[in-house]
């Protein structure tokens, strides 16, 4: 969900899927997701602990898959981290101007 090119890719996927003939009226959804939470997870110590041999791109894909299945759980996991991962998620442009201990409150 980062660029105009991503929307073009979604359209391409949708057109390819529409050409596939299914036995029933199966709908295959195509989701475009903001990867910021997944990037934070892929670089976290939590991800490295859970999947030590996986490359960063695969960790990103794991997080995106979790977000599609359980979005609230994936966001909430940032709060439960000991690395203060939630502070890496930019909610506002001036967020870096506020001290981190105040943001944690």
Short mmCIF file of C-alpha atoms in Angstrom, two decimals:
data_model
loop_
_atom_site.label_atom_id
_atom_site.label_comp_id
_atom_site.label_asym_id
_atom_site.label_seq_id
_atom_site.Cartn_x
_atom_site.Cartn_y
_atom_site.Cartn_z
CA UNK A 1 0.00 0.00 0.00
CA UNK A 2 2.96 2.27 -0.54
CA UNK A 3 2.72 3.39 -4.13
CA UNK A 4 0.52 3.84 -7.16
CA UNK A 5 2.28 0.84 -8.67
CA UNK A 6 0.82 -1.35 -5.89
CA UNK A 7 -2.71 -0.46 -7.00
CA UNK A 8 -1.81 -1.53 -10.55
CA UNK A 9 -0.56 -4.88 -9.26
CA UNK A 10 -3.82 -5.38 -7.35
CA UNK A 11 -5.77 -4.71 -10.54
CA UNK A 12 -3.58 -7.23 -12.41
CA UNK A 13 -4.21 -9.88 -9.74
CA UNK A 14 -7.94 -9.24 -9.82
CA UNK A 15 -8.06 -9.62 -13.60
CA UNK A 16 -6.01 -12.85 -13.47
CA UNK A 17 -8.27 -14.28 -10.76
CA UNK A 18 -11.40 -13.37 -12.70
CA UNK A 19 -10.14 -15.49 -15.63
CA UNK A 20 -9.87 -18.61 -13.46
CA UNK A 21 -12.91 -20.84 -13.62
CA UNK A 22 -14.00 -22.18 -10.24
CA UNK A 23 -16.44 -25.05 -9.67
CA UNK A 24 -18.66 -22.86 -7.52
CA UNK A 25 -19.10 -19.11 -7.07
CA UNK A 26 -15.87 -18.72 -5.12
CA UNK A 27 -14.68 -15.16 -4.58
CA UNK A 28 -10.96 -14.68 -4.02
CA UNK A 29 -10.32 -11.37 -2.28
CA UNK A 30 -7.18 -9.36 -3.04
CA UNK A 31 -6.02 -7.21 -0.13
CA UNK A 32 -3.68 -4.22 -0.20
CA UNK A 33 -2.16 -3.76 3.25
CA UNK A 34 0.06 -1.07 4.74
CA UNK A 35 3.36 -2.86 5.55
CA UNK A 36 4.56 -0.60 8.39
CA UNK A 37 3.56 -2.95 11.23
CA UNK A 38 5.02 -5.91 9.32
CA UNK A 39 8.33 -4.05 8.85
CA UNK A 40 8.54 -3.36 12.57
CA UNK A 41 7.89 -7.04 13.32
CA UNK A 42 10.39 -8.29 10.73
CA UNK A 43 13.19 -6.30 12.38
CA UNK A 44 12.22 -7.12 15.97
CA UNK A 45 13.98 -9.40 18.39
CA UNK A 46 10.62 -11.14 18.90
CA UNK A 47 10.60 -12.27 15.27
CA UNK A 48 14.25 -13.36 15.39
CA UNK A 49 13.51 -15.40 18.52
CA UNK A 50 10.47 -17.10 17.01
CA UNK A 51 12.05 -17.79 13.60
CA UNK A 52 15.84 -17.53 13.91
CA UNK A 53 16.67 -18.99 10.51
CA UNK A 54 14.09 -17.04 8.48
CA UNK A 55 15.17 -14.07 6.33
CA UNK A 56 13.66 -10.64 6.97
CA UNK A 57 11.41 -10.77 3.89
CA UNK A 58 9.80 -14.01 5.10
CA UNK A 59 9.25 -12.49 8.56
CA UNK A 60 7.53 -9.56 6.85
CA UNK A 61 5.28 -11.98 4.95
CA UNK A 62 4.42 -13.82 8.19
CA UNK A 63 3.36 -10.56 9.81
CA UNK A 64 1.26 -9.54 6.80
CA UNK A 65 -0.48 -12.92 6.84
CA UNK A 66 -1.21 -12.57 10.54
CA UNK A 67 -2.58 -9.09 9.97
CA UNK A 68 -5.00 -10.34 7.31
CA UNK A 69 -6.21 -13.08 9.67
CA UNK A 70 -6.25 -11.13 12.97
CA UNK A 71 -5.52 -7.40 12.53
CA UNK A 72 -6.19 -6.44 16.14
CA UNK A 73 -3.90 -9.17 17.45
CA UNK A 74 -1.04 -8.06 15.19
CA UNK A 75 -1.33 -4.44 16.32
CA UNK A 76 -1.72 -5.44 19.98
CA UNK A 77 1.45 -7.53 19.82
CA UNK A 78 3.42 -4.30 19.33
CA UNK A 79 2.23 -3.15 22.77
CA UNK A 80 3.26 -6.40 24.44
CA UNK A 81 6.81 -6.28 23.18
CA UNK A 82 9.69 -5.58 25.54
CA UNK A 83 11.46 -3.59 22.81
CA UNK A 84 8.80 -0.85 22.75
CA UNK A 85 8.04 -1.72 19.14
CA UNK A 86 4.88 0.36 19.25
CA UNK A 87 7.02 3.51 19.39
CA UNK A 88 8.45 2.68 15.96
CA UNK A 89 4.98 3.00 14.43
CA UNK A 90 4.57 6.60 13.25
CA UNK A 91 1.10 7.87 14.09
CA UNK A 92 1.86 11.57 13.64
CA UNK A 93 4.51 13.65 11.86
CA UNK A 94 5.70 15.36 15.05
CA UNK A 95 5.78 12.15 17.09
CA UNK A 96 9.58 12.21 17.21
CA UNK A 97 9.43 15.57 19.03
CA UNK A 98 7.72 14.04 22.09
CA UNK A 99 9.91 12.17 24.61
CA UNK A 100 9.41 8.39 24.46
CA UNK A 101 8.42 8.08 28.15
CA UNK A 102 5.54 10.49 27.52
CA UNK A 103 4.44 8.50 24.49
CA UNK A 104 4.35 5.31 26.58
CA UNK A 105 1.83 6.88 28.94
#
